[in-house]
Every structure is written in structure tokens, then in C-alpha cells.
Amino acid sequence: MATVHVPFTSTPHAAALARILHVTQQAWGLKPRKDRLQSPAPAPAGTDMPCRPPPLSRRARLARAAARAFEAQVMAIRCRQVFVA
């Protein structure tokens, strides 16, 4: 198993949650990789229409929603650790 530098790993539980989040994001392809980081092409001159990203598939929308929900749960646990500990 590859090791990854994970921020906010003050406790073993926080480290485990951060690793789960990292693996989940990688598995669903939610974090942009360096080879995918490209700036979009500039809009043609004279167009005032804002550029909209292409619509996502249902699976991609559900994956993003699940990742956001999981990140919210992780953040809630971290906040609780800060205020309770």
C-alpha cells in the first residue's frame, strides 16, 4: 500500500479518516491529477456568454455528492475533536 502525506492527522482516527477520504477521492477520480490540469480555451472575442462546463453524468454527480457528504462528515468529526478534546 502506498503511503501518502495526509494533513490534519493529529490522532490515529483522524489519520484513518483522512486516508479513507484520500482513497475514495482517488477511486472516484474527484481530485484533479497534474496531467488533467489544463486551462480552458479562451472564449471567442465578442461573446458575453459565460462558459459552462459540460453536464456531468448521473454517476459523476452522485460520486461528487457522496464525496462532499463524506468530507462534511470528516469535517464534523474533526471539529468535534477540536472542541471536545
N, CA and C of each residue as an Amber inpcrd file, in Angstrom:
protein
   255
   0.8470000  -1.1750000   0.0000000   0.0000000   0.0000000   0.0000000
   0.8910000   1.2350000   0.0000000   0.5570000   2.1920000  -0.8140000
   1.3530000   3.4120000  -0.9130000   1.0850000   4.3010000   0.2890000
   2.1080000   4.9950000   0.6970000   1.9290000   5.9320000   1.7960000
   1.6770000   7.3080000   1.2130000   0.9060000   8.0750000   1.9250000
   0.5090000   9.3930000   1.4590000   0.6430000  10.3570000   2.6100000
   1.1230000  11.5780000   2.3230000   1.1470000  12.6090000   3.3620000
  -0.2700000  13.1350000   3.5090000  -0.8120000  13.0320000   4.6950000
  -2.1790000  13.4410000   4.9360000  -2.1780000  14.5210000   6.0040000
  -2.7240000  15.7110000   5.6900000  -2.7830000  16.7650000   6.7040000
  -3.8240000  16.4470000   7.7700000  -3.7440000  17.1420000   8.8910000
  -4.6980000  17.0190000   9.9890000  -4.7470000  15.6040000  10.5460000
  -3.5940000  15.0260000  10.7910000  -3.5680000  13.6690000  11.3290000
  -3.0500000  13.6950000  12.7580000  -3.7670000  14.3960000  13.6180000
  -3.3290000  14.5300000  15.0000000  -3.6060000  13.2750000  15.8140000
  -4.5690000  12.4810000  15.4070000  -4.8980000  11.2480000  16.1170000
  -4.9470000  10.0940000  15.1190000  -4.8630000   8.8740000  15.6020000
  -4.9760000   7.7310000  14.6840000  -6.3190000   7.7020000  13.9460000
  -7.3940000   8.1170000  14.6350000  -8.7070000   8.1350000  13.9840000
  -8.7440000   9.1630000  12.8640000  -8.1760000  10.3410000  13.1220000
  -8.1420000  11.3790000  12.0900000  -7.3020000  10.9250000  10.9040000
  -6.2020000  10.2500000  11.1860000  -5.3500000   9.7460000  10.1050000
  -6.0970000   8.7000000   9.2810000  -6.8350000   7.8240000   9.9470000
  -7.5910000   6.7970000   9.2280000  -8.6790000   7.4250000   8.3610000
  -9.3940000   8.4010000   8.9090000 -10.4330000   9.0700000   8.1280000
  -9.8430000   9.8080000   6.9350000  -8.7040000  10.4510000   7.1430000
  -8.0570000  11.1680000   6.0430000  -7.6070000  10.2020000   4.9510000
  -7.0890000   9.0400000   5.3450000  -6.6860000   8.0390000   4.3500000
  -7.8950000   7.5190000   3.5740000  -8.9990000   7.2830000   4.2790000
 -10.2240000   6.8250000   3.6170000 -10.6940000   7.8720000   2.6160000
 -10.6890000   9.1330000   3.0180000 -11.0990000  10.2080000   2.1250000
 -10.1980000  10.2710000   0.9020000  -8.8980000  10.1530000   1.1180000
  -7.9380000  10.2120000   0.0080000  -8.1750000   9.0710000  -0.9800000
  -8.3390000   7.8670000  -0.4650000  -8.5530000   6.7050000  -1.3290000
  -9.8840000   6.8340000  -2.0720000 -10.9190000   7.3220000  -1.3820000
 -12.2220000   7.4980000  -2.0210000 -12.1360000   8.5020000  -3.1600000
 -11.4630000   9.6240000  -2.9130000 -11.3310000  10.6320000  -3.9620000
 -10.5480000  10.0930000  -5.1500000  -9.5050000   9.3270000  -4.8870000
  -8.7360000   8.7450000  -5.9860000  -9.5670000   7.7300000  -6.7610000
 -10.2970000   6.8920000  -6.0550000 -11.0750000   5.8400000  -6.7120000
 -12.1650000   6.4180000  -7.6080000 -12.7850000   7.5050000  -7.1670000
 -13.8490000   8.1050000  -7.9610000 -13.3240000   9.1600000  -8.9210000
 -12.0300000   9.4310000  -8.8750000 -11.4570000  10.4120000  -9.7950000
 -11.9140000  11.8220000  -9.5120000 -12.0380000  12.1810000  -8.2390000
 -12.5350000  13.5060000  -7.8880000 -11.4400000  14.5390000  -7.7140000
 -10.2270000  14.1160000  -7.4770000  -9.1270000  15.0640000  -7.3500000
  -8.4290000  15.1620000  -8.6970000  -8.2370000  16.3860000  -9.2000000
  -7.5650000  16.5060000 -10.4950000  -6.0980000  16.1160000 -10.3910000
  -5.6630000  15.3300000 -11.3670000  -4.2540000  14.9670000 -11.4210000
  -3.5130000  16.0390000 -12.1940000  -2.1880000  16.0350000 -12.0890000
  -1.3920000  17.0600000 -12.7490000  -1.5710000  17.0410000 -14.2590000
  -1.7360000  15.8560000 -14.8470000  -1.8940000  15.7930000 -16.2960000
  -3.2710000  16.2770000 -16.7600000  -4.2220000  16.3880000 -15.8370000
  -5.5520000  16.8850000 -16.1930000  -5.6830000  18.3830000 -15.9820000
  -4.7290000  18.9990000 -15.3110000  -4.8220000  20.4210000 -15.0230000
  -4.4620000  21.2220000 -16.2670000  -5.4560000  21.6400000 -16.9930000
  -5.2620000  22.4620000 -18.1680000  -6.2590000  23.5970000 -18.1010000
  -5.8090000  24.7720000 -18.5070000  -6.7320000  25.8910000 -18.5010000
  -7.6640000  25.7530000 -19.6950000  -8.9160000  26.1340000 -19.5140000
  -9.8450000  26.0240000 -20.6270000  -9.4820000  27.0040000 -21.7370000
  -9.9050000  26.7060000 -22.9390000  -9.6200000  27.5830000 -24.0680000
 -10.3460000  28.9040000 -23.8740000  -9.7210000  30.0130000 -24.2800000
 -10.3880000  31.3060000 -24.1120000 -11.6240000  31.3970000 -25.0040000
 -12.6170000  32.1300000 -24.5300000 -13.8410000  32.3030000 -25.2990000
 -13.5610000  33.2010000 -26.4990000 -14.2450000  32.9760000 -27.5980000
 -14.0450000  33.8340000 -28.7650000 -14.4100000  35.2760000 -28.4460000
 -13.7410000  36.1970000 -29.1120000 -13.9840000  37.6230000 -28.8690000
 -15.4210000  37.9670000 -29.2420000 -16.0250000  38.8380000 -28.4460000
 -17.3750000  39.2920000 -28.7430000 -18.4690000  38.4460000 -28.1260000
 -18.1340000  37.4110000 -27.4060000 -19.1660000  36.6010000 -26.7650000
 -19.2380000  36.9610000 -25.2920000 -20.4360000  37.2470000 -24.8610000
 -20.6470000  37.6060000 -23.4580000 -21.2140000  36.4440000 -22.6590000
 -21.3980000  35.3120000 -23.2940000 -21.9560000  34.1540000 -22.6170000
 -20.9040000  33.5200000 -21.7150000 -21.2400000  33.2690000 -20.4550000
 -20.2770000  32.5760000 -19.5970000 -20.1220000  31.1260000 -20.0460000
 -18.9230000  30.6240000 -19.9340000 -18.6610000  29.2360000 -20.3200000
 -19.1960000  28.3090000 -19.2350000 -19.9660000  27.3320000 -19.6410000
 -20.4860000  26.3450000 -18.7000000 -19.7390000  25.0480000 -18.9210000
 -19.3860000  24.3940000 -17.8510000 -18.7390000  23.0920000 -18.0260000
 -19.7450000  22.1090000 -18.6250000 -19.2610000  21.0980000 -19.3080000
 -20.1980000  20.1240000 -19.8770000 -20.9690000  19.4240000 -18.7640000
 -22.2150000  19.0620000 -19.0290000 -23.0080000  18.4000000 -17.9860000
 -22.3840000  17.0620000 -17.5930000 -22.4680000  16.7790000 -16.3130000
 -21.8960000  15.5370000 -15.7950000 -22.9060000  14.4040000 -15.8950000
 -22.3850000  13.2170000 -15.9720000 -23.2560000  12.0490000 -15.9740000
 -23.8630000  11.8770000 -14.5820000 -24.8910000  11.0840000 -14.5150000
 -25.5470000  10.8460000 -13.2230000 -24.5690000  10.2220000 -12.2350000
 -23.7550000   9.2920000 -12.7170000 -22.7790000   8.6400000 -11.8410000
 -21.7810000   9.6580000 -11.2980000 -21.3090000  10.5640000 -12.1500000
 -20.3440000  11.5710000 -11.7000000 -20.9740000  12.5170000 -10.6860000
 -22.2340000  12.9210000 -10.9320000 -22.9080000  13.8040000  -9.9670000
 -23.0840000  13.1060000  -8.6240000 -23.4930000  11.8380000  -8.6550000
 -23.6660000  11.0910000  -7.4060000 -22.3340000  10.8960000  -6.6910000
 -21.2820000  10.6500000  -7.4510000 -19.9660000  10.4690000  -6.8400000
 -19.5140000  11.7510000  -6.1620000 -19.7070000  12.8780000  -6.8180000
 -19.3230000  14.1560000  -6.2020000 -20.1560000  14.4410000  -4.9680000
 -21.4440000  14.1640000  -5.0440000 -22.3020000  14.3880000  -3.8800000
 -21.8880000  13.4860000  -2.7210000 -21.5610000  12.2400000  -3.0120000
 -21.1230000  11.3220000  -1.9600000 -19.8070000  11.7800000  -1.3570000
 -18.8950000  12.2440000  -2.1950000 -17.6120000  12.7230000  -1.6770000
 -17.8060000  13.9580000  -0.8100000 -18.6810000  14.8700000  -1.2360000
 -18.9490000  16.0650000  -0.4240000 -19.5720000  15.6860000   0.9110000
 -20.4940000  14.7360000   0.8920000 -21.1220000  14.2980000   2.1400000
 -20.0930000  13.6630000   3.0620000 -19.2100000  12.8520000   2.5010000
 -18.1790000  12.2200000   3.3160000 -17.2170000  13.2650000   3.8680000
 -16.8290000  14.2430000   3.0370000 -15.9480000  15.3080000   3.5200000
 -16.6160000  16.0920000   4.6430000 -17.9280000  16.3130000   4.5360000
 -18.6500000  17.0160000   5.5960000 -18.6360000  16.2070000   6.8880000
 -18.7860000  14.8970000   6.7730000 -18.7290000  14.0500000   7.9650000
 -17.3460000  14.0960000   8.5960000 -16.3180000  14.0390000   7.7700000
 -14.9490000  14.1070000   8.2870000 -14.7210000  15.4510000   8.9670000
 -15.1860000  16.5380000   8.3510000 -15.0150000  17.8690000   8.9430000
 -15.7640000  17.9630000  10.2700000 -16.9520000  17.3900000  10.3410000
 -17.7050000  17.4160000  11.5960000 -16.9660000  16.6620000  12.6920000
 -16.3840000  15.5280000  12.3470000 -15.6150000  14.7590000  13.3320000
 -14.3950000  15.5490000  13.7830000 -13.7120000  16.2000000  12.8450000
 -12.5310000  16.9990000  13.2130000 -12.9100000  18.1720000  14.1010000
 -14.0120000  18.8380000  13.7760000 -14.4570000  19.9590000  14.6120000
 -14.8140000  19.4710000  16.0090000 -15.4760000  18.3410000  16.0710000
 -15.8350000  17.7880000  17.3760000 -14.5820000  17.4600000  18.1840000
 -13.5560000  16.9050000  17.5120000 -12.3110000  16.5930000  18.2050000
 -11.6760000  17.8560000  18.7770000 -11.7460000  18.9450000  18.0170000
 -11.1290000  20.1960000  18.4690000 -11.8590000  20.7440000  19.6850000
 -13.1950000  20.7410000  19.6370000 -13.9470000  21.3720000  20.7100000
 -14.1430000  20.4740000  21.9240000 -14.1550000  19.1700000  21.7440000
 -14.3640000  18.2560000  22.8640000 -13.0450000  17.9280000  23.5490000
 -11.9920000  17.8040000  22.7600000 -10.7000000  17.4010000  23.3210000
 -10.0400000  18.4750000  24.1210000
